[in-house]
GROMACS .gro file of C-alpha atoms in nm:
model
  342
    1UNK     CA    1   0.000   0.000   0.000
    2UNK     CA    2   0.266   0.243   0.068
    3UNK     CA    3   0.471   0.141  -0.273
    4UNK     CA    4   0.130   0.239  -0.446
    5UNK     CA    5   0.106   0.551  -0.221
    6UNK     CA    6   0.462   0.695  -0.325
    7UNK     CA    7   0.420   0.616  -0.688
    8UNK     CA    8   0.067   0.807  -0.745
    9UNK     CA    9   0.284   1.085  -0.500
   10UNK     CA   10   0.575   1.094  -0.763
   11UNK     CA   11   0.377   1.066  -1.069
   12UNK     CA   12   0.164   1.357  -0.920
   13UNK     CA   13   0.491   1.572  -0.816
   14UNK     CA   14   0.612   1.515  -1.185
   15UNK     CA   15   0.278   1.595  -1.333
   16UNK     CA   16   0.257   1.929  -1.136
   17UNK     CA   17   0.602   2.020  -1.206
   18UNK     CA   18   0.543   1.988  -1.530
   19UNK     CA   19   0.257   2.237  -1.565
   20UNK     CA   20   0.481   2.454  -1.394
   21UNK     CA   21   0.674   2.444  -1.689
   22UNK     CA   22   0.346   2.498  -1.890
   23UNK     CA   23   0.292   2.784  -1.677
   24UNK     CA   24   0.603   2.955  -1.718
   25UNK     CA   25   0.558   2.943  -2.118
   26UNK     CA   26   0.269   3.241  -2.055
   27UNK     CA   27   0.426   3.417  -1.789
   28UNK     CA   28   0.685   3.685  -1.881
   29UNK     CA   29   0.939   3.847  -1.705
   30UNK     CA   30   0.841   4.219  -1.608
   31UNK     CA   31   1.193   4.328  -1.614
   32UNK     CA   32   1.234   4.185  -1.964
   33UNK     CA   33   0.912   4.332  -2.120
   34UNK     CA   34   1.024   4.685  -1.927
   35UNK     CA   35   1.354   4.645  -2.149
   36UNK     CA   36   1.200   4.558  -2.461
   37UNK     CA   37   0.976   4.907  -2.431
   38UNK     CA   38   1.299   5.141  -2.313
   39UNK     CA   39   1.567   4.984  -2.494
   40UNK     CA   40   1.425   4.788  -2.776
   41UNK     CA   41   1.721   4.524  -2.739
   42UNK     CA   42   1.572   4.217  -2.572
   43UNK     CA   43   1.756   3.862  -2.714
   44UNK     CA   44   1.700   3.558  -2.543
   45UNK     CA   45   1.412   3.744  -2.333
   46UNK     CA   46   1.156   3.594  -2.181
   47UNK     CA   47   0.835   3.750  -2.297
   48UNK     CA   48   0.572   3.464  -2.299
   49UNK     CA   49   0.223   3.610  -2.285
   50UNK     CA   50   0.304   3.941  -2.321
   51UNK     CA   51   0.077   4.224  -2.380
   52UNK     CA   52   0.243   4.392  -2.662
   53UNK     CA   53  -0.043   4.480  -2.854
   54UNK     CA   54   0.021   4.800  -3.094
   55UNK     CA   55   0.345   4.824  -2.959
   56UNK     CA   56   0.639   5.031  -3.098
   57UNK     CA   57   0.898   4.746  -3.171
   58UNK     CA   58   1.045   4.898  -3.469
   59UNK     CA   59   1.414   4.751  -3.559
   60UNK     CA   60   1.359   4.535  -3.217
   61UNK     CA   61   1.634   4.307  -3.142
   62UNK     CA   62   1.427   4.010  -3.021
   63UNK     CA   63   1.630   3.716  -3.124
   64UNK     CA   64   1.556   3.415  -2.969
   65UNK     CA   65   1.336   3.595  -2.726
   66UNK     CA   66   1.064   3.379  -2.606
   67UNK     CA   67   0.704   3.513  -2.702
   68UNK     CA   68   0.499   3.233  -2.685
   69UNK     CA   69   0.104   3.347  -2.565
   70UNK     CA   70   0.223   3.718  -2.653
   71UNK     CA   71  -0.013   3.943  -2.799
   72UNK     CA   72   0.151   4.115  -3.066
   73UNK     CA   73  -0.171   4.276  -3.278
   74UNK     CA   74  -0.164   4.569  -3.448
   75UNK     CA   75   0.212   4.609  -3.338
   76UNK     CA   76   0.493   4.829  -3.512
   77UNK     CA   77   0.717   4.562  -3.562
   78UNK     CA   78   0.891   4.677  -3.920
   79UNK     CA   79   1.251   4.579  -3.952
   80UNK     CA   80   1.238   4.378  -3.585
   81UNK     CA   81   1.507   4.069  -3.557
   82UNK     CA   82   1.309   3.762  -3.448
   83UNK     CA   83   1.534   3.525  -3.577
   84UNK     CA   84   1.522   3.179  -3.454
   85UNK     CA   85   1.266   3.342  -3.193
   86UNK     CA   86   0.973   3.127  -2.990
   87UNK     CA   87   0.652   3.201  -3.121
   88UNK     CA   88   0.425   2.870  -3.059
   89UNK     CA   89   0.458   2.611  -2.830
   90UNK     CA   90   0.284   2.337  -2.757
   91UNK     CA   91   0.271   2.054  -2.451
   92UNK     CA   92   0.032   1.734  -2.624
   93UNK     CA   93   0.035   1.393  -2.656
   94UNK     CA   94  -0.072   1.400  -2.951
   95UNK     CA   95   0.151   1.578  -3.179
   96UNK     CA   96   0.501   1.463  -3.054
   97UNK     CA   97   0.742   1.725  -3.119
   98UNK     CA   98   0.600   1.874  -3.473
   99UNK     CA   99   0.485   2.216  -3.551
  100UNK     CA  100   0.685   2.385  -3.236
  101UNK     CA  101   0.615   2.146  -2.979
  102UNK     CA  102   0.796   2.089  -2.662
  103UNK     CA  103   0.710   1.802  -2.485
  104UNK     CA  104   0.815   1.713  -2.091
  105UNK     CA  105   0.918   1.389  -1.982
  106UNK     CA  106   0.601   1.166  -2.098
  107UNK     CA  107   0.312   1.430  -1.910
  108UNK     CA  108   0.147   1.661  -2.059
  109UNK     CA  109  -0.056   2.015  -2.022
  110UNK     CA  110  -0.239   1.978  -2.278
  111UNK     CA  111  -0.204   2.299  -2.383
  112UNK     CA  112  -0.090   2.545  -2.698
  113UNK     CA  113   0.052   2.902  -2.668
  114UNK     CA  114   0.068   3.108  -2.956
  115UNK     CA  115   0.201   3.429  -3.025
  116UNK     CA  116  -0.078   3.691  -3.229
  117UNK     CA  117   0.086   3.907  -3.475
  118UNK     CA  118  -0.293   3.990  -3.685
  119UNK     CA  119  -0.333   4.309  -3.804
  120UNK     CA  120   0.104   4.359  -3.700
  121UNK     CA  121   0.321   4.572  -3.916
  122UNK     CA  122   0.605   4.298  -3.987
  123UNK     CA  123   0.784   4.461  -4.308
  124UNK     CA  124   1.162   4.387  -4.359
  125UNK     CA  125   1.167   4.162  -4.022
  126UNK     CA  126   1.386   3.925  -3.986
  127UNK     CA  127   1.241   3.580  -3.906
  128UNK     CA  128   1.522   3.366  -4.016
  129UNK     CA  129   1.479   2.972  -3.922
  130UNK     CA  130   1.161   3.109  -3.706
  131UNK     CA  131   0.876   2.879  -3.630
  132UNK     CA  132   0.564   3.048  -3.761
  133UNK     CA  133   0.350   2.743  -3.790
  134UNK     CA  134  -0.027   2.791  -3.735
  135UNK     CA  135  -0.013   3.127  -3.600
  136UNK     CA  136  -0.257   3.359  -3.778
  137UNK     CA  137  -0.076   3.666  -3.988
  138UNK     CA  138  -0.385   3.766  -4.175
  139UNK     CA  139  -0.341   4.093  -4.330
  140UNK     CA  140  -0.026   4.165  -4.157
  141UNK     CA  141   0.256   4.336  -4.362
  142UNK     CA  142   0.534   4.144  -4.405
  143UNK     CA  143   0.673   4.284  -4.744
  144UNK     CA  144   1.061   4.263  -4.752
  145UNK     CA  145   1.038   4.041  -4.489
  146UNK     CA  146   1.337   3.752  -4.437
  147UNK     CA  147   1.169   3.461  -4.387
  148UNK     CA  148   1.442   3.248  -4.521
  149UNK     CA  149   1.421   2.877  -4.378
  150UNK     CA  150   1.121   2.980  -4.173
  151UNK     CA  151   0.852   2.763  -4.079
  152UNK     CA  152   0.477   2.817  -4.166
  153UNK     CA  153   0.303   2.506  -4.183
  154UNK     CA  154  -0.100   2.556  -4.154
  155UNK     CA  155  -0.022   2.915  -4.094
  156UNK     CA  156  -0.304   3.122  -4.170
  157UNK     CA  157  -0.172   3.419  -4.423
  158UNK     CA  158  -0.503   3.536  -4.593
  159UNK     CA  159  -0.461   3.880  -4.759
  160UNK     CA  160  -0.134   3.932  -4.595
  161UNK     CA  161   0.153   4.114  -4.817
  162UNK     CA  162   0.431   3.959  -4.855
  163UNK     CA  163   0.560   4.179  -5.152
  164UNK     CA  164   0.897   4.084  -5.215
  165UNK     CA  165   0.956   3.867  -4.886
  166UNK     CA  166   1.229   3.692  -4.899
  167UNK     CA  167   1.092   3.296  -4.820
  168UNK     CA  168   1.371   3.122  -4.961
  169UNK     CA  169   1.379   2.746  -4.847
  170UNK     CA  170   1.073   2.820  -4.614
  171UNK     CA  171   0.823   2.554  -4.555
  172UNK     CA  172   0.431   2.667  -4.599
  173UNK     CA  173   0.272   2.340  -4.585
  174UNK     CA  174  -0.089   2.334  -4.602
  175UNK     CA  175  -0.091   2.755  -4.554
  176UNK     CA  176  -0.318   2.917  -4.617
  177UNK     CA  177  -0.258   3.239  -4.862
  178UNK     CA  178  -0.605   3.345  -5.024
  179UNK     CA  179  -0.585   3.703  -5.140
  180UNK     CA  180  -0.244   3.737  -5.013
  181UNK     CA  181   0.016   3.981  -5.175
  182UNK     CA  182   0.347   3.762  -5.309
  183UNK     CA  183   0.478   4.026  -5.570
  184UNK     CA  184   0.824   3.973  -5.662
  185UNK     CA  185   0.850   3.711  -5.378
  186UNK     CA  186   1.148   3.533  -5.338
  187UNK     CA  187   0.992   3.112  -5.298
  188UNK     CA  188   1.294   2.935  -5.443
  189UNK     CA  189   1.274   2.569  -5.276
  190UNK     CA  190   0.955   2.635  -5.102
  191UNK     CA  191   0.771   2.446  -5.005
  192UNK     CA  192   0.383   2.501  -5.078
  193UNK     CA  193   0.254   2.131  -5.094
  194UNK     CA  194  -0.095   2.154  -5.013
  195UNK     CA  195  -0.117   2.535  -4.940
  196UNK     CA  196  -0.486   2.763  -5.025
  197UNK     CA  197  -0.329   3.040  -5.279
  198UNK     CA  198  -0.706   3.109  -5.455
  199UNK     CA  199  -0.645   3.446  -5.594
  200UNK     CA  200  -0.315   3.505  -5.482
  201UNK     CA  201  -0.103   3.773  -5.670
  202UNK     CA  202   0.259   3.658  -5.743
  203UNK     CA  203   0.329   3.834  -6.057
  204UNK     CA  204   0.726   3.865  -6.086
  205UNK     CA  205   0.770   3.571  -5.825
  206UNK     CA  206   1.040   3.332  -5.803
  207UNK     CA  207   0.924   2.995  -5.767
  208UNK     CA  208   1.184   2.809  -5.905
  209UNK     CA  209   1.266   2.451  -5.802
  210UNK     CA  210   0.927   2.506  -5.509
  211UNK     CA  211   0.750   2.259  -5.446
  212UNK     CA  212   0.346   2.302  -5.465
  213UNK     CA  213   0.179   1.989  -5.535
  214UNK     CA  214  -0.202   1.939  -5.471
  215UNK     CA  215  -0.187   2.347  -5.413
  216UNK     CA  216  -0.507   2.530  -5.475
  217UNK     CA  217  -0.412   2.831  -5.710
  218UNK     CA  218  -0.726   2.933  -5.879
  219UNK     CA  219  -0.794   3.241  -6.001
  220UNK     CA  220  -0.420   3.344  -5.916
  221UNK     CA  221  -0.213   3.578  -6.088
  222UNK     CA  222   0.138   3.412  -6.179
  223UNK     CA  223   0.225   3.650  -6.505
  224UNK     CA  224   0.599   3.658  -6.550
  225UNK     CA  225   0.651   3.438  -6.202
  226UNK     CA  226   0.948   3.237  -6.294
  227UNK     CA  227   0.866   2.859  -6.214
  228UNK     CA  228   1.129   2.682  -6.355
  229UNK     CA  229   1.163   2.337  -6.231
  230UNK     CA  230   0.869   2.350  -5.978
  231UNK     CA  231   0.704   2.071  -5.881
  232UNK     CA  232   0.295   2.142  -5.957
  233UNK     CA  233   0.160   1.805  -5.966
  234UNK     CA  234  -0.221   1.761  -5.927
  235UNK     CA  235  -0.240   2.093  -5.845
  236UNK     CA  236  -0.527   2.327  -5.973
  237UNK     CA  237  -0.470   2.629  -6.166
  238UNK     CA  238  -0.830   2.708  -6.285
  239UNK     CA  239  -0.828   3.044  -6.435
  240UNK     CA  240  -0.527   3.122  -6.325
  241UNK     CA  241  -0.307   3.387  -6.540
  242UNK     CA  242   0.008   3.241  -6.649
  243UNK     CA  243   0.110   3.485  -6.928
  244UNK     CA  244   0.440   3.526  -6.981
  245UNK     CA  245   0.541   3.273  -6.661
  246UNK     CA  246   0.843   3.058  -6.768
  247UNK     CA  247   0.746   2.692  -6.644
  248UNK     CA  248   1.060   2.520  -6.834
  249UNK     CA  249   1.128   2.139  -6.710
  250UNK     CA  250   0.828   2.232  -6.454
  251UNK     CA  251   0.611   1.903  -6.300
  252UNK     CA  252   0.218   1.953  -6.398
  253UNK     CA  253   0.114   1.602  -6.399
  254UNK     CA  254  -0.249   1.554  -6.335
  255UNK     CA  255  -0.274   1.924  -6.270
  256UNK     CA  256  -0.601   2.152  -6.402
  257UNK     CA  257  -0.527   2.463  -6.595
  258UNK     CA  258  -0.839   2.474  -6.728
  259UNK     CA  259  -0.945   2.855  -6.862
  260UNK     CA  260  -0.580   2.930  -6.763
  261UNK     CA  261  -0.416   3.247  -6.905
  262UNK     CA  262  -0.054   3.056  -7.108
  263UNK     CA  263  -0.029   3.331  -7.367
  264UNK     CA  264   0.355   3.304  -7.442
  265UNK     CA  265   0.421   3.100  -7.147
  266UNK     CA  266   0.720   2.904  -7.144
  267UNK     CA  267   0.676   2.528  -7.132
  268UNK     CA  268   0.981   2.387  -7.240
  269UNK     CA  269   1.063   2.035  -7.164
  270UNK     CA  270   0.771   2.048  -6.914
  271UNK     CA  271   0.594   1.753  -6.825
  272UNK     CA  272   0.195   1.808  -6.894
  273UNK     CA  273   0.130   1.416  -6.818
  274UNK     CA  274  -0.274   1.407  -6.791
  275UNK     CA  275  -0.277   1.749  -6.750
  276UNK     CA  276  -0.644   1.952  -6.793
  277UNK     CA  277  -0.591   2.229  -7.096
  278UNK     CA  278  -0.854   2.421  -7.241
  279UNK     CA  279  -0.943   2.778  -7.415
  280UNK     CA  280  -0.659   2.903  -7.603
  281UNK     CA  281  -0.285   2.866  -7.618
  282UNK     CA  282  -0.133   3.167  -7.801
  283UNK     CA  283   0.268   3.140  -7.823
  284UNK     CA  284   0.263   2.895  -7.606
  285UNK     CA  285   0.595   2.721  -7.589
  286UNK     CA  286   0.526   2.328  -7.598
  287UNK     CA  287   0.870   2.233  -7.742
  288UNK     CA  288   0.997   1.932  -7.544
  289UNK     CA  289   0.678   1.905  -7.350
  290UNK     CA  290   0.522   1.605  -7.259
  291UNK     CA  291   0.140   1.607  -7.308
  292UNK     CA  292   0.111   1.208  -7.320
  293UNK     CA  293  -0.242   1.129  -7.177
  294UNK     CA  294  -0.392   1.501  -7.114
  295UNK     CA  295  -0.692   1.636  -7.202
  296UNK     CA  296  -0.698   1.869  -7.531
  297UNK     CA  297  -1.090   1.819  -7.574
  298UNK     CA  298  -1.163   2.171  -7.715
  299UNK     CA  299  -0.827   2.359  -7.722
  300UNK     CA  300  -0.701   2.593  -7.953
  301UNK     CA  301  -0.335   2.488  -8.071
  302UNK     CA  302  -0.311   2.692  -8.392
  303UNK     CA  303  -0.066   2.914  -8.253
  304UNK     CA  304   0.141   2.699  -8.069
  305UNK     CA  305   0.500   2.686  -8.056
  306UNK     CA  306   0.634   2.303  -8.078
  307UNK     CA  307   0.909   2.089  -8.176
  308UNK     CA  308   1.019   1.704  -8.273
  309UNK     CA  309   1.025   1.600  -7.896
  310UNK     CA  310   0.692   1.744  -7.818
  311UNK     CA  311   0.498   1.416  -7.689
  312UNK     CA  312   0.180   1.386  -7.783
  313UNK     CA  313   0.104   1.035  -7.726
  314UNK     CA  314  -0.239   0.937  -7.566
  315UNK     CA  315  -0.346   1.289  -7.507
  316UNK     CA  316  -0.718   1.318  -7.604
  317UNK     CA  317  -0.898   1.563  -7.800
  318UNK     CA  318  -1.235   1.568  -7.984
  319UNK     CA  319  -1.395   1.745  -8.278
  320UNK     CA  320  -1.360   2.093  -8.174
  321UNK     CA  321  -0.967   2.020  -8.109
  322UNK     CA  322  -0.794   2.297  -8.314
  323UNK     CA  323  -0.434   2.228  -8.446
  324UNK     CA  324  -0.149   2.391  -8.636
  325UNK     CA  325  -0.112   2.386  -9.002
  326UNK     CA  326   0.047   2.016  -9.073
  327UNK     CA  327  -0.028   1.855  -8.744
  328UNK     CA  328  -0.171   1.529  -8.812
  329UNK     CA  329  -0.308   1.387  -8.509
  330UNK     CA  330  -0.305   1.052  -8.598
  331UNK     CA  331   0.079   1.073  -8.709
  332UNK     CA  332   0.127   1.185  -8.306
  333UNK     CA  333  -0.070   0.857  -8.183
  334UNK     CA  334  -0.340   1.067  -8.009
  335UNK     CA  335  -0.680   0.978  -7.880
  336UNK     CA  336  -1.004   1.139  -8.027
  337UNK     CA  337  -1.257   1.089  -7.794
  338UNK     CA  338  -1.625   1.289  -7.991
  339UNK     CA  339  -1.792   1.538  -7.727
  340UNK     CA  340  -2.095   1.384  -7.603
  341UNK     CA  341  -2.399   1.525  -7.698
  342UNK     CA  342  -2.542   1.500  -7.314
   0.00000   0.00000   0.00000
């Protein structure tokens, strides 16, 4: 009986010490958050659940400060350093270690602290190798931003501007980014698998070698975004405007660009395998492309630009199919499949 008694007492004691720990992730040090506001130099800090809200933090120096739980809305934060700083954490059995999580010996809170930054004036922060993940940014400014190796996994980013951010290497799984602002964005190696970009403006962006399969860009604007070796698979593109984008050796298999803008967009060597096409394709650079098994039903390819090692093998088309002068369909083993009259 008394074995059983001091094992439910240490397991207790553990338990409790550990929510101290919990605790201590929302409860900043006065002294600290009275430095941040008079000195504006506050590394390593501990801030966790500060009130910061529309705070003056301009050119802060909060790197590696700890601001989990801090409220950070509507705060002047332009050209702060937050780099490698603590912005979520999370005590849960259920997530072991991902997305920010810190987990105690095998008990848990149970518990999530998050900083807020909505509505916060981020521009040319630096956020290098910061964990961002699920926090919500909406309509924040974060435009020359370094966000280079930074984490934003399920973060929510809806009609916040990013104009020529600097994400380089940063993850954005699953993120959401309707309406958002990524002008002349720097996404080289991103990676956007999954991620909500409906009506998006990244006109100018780089998005070479990113990664963006099964994203969700319809409606968004992508003219002269240079895409070069991006991965797109199954990912939809309806409507999207893609004029003048250079997609050369990109990866669009499966994916829907159907009423998509590729006026004298650049798919060289780009691989189209059971892609969805449809509308017009003027100058559109197909030379190298493979289109094996994607849908042409109704597409105009007069003015297509094309070459020898164009595939065309097993990609479908029907009777209102429109081809170049001297394309013979038959010649390029494709598949005519007549429009069904229901």
């Amino acid at each position: 009986m008394k074995i059983k008694i001091l094992i439910v007492s240490a397991l207790l004691l553990t338990f409790l010490s550990s929510c101290k720990d919990c605790q201590a992730k929302k409860t900043s040090n006065p002294a600290n958050v009275k430095q941040l506001l008079t000195t504006k130099k506050c590394p390593k800090c501990d801030l966790g659940g500060a009130d910061l809200t529309n705070a003056d933090l301009a050119g802060a120096d909060l790197r590696e400060a700890e601001l989990t739980n801090a409220k950070l809305d509507g705060a002047n934060i332009q050209g702060a350093d937050l780099t490698k700083a603590e912005l979520r954490w999370r005590d849960d059995v259920g997530d072991k270690g991902k997305m920010g999580i810190s987990e105690i010996g095998d008990d848990y809170c149970n518990v999530t602290y998050e900083a807020s930054f909505k509505g916060a004036n981020l521009r040319g922060a630096k956020l290098i190798q910061t964990d961002l993940s699920s926090l919500d940014l909406s309509e924040g400014n974060l435009s020359d931003a370094d966000l280079t190796n930074a984490k934003l996994n399920w973060a929510k980013l809806n009609k916040v501007n990013l104009e020529k951010a600097n994400l380089n290497n940063a993850s954005l799984e699953s993120a959401e980014l309707d309406y958002a602002n990524l002008k002349k964005a720097n996404l080289q190696g991103a990676n956007l698998d999954s991620s909500s970009l409906y009506h998006a403006n990244l006109e100018k962006a780089n998005l070479n070698n990113a990664s963006l399969e099964s994203a969700e860009l319809d409606y968004a604007n992508l003219k002269k975004a240079n895409i070069q070796d991006a991965n797109l698979s199954l990912s939809s593109l309806y409507h999207a405007n893609l004029k003048e984008a250079n997609l050369t050796s990109a990866n669009l298999d499966r994916s829907s660009l159907l009423g998509a803008n590729l006026q004298k967009t650049q798919l060289i060597n780009a691989n189209l395998q059971g892609a969805k096409l449809s509308d017009y394709l003027i100058d559109t650079n197909l030379s190298g492309a493979n289109l094996s098994s994607a849908s042409l039903t109704s597409l105009n390819l007069q003015k297509v630009i094309y070459d020898s090692h164009t595939i065309w093998r097993g990609a479908s088309y029907n009777e209102f199919t429109q081809f170049p002068n001297g394309f013979n369909s038959l010649n390029e083993q494709m598949e005519f499949k007549r429009l069904s009259p229901f």
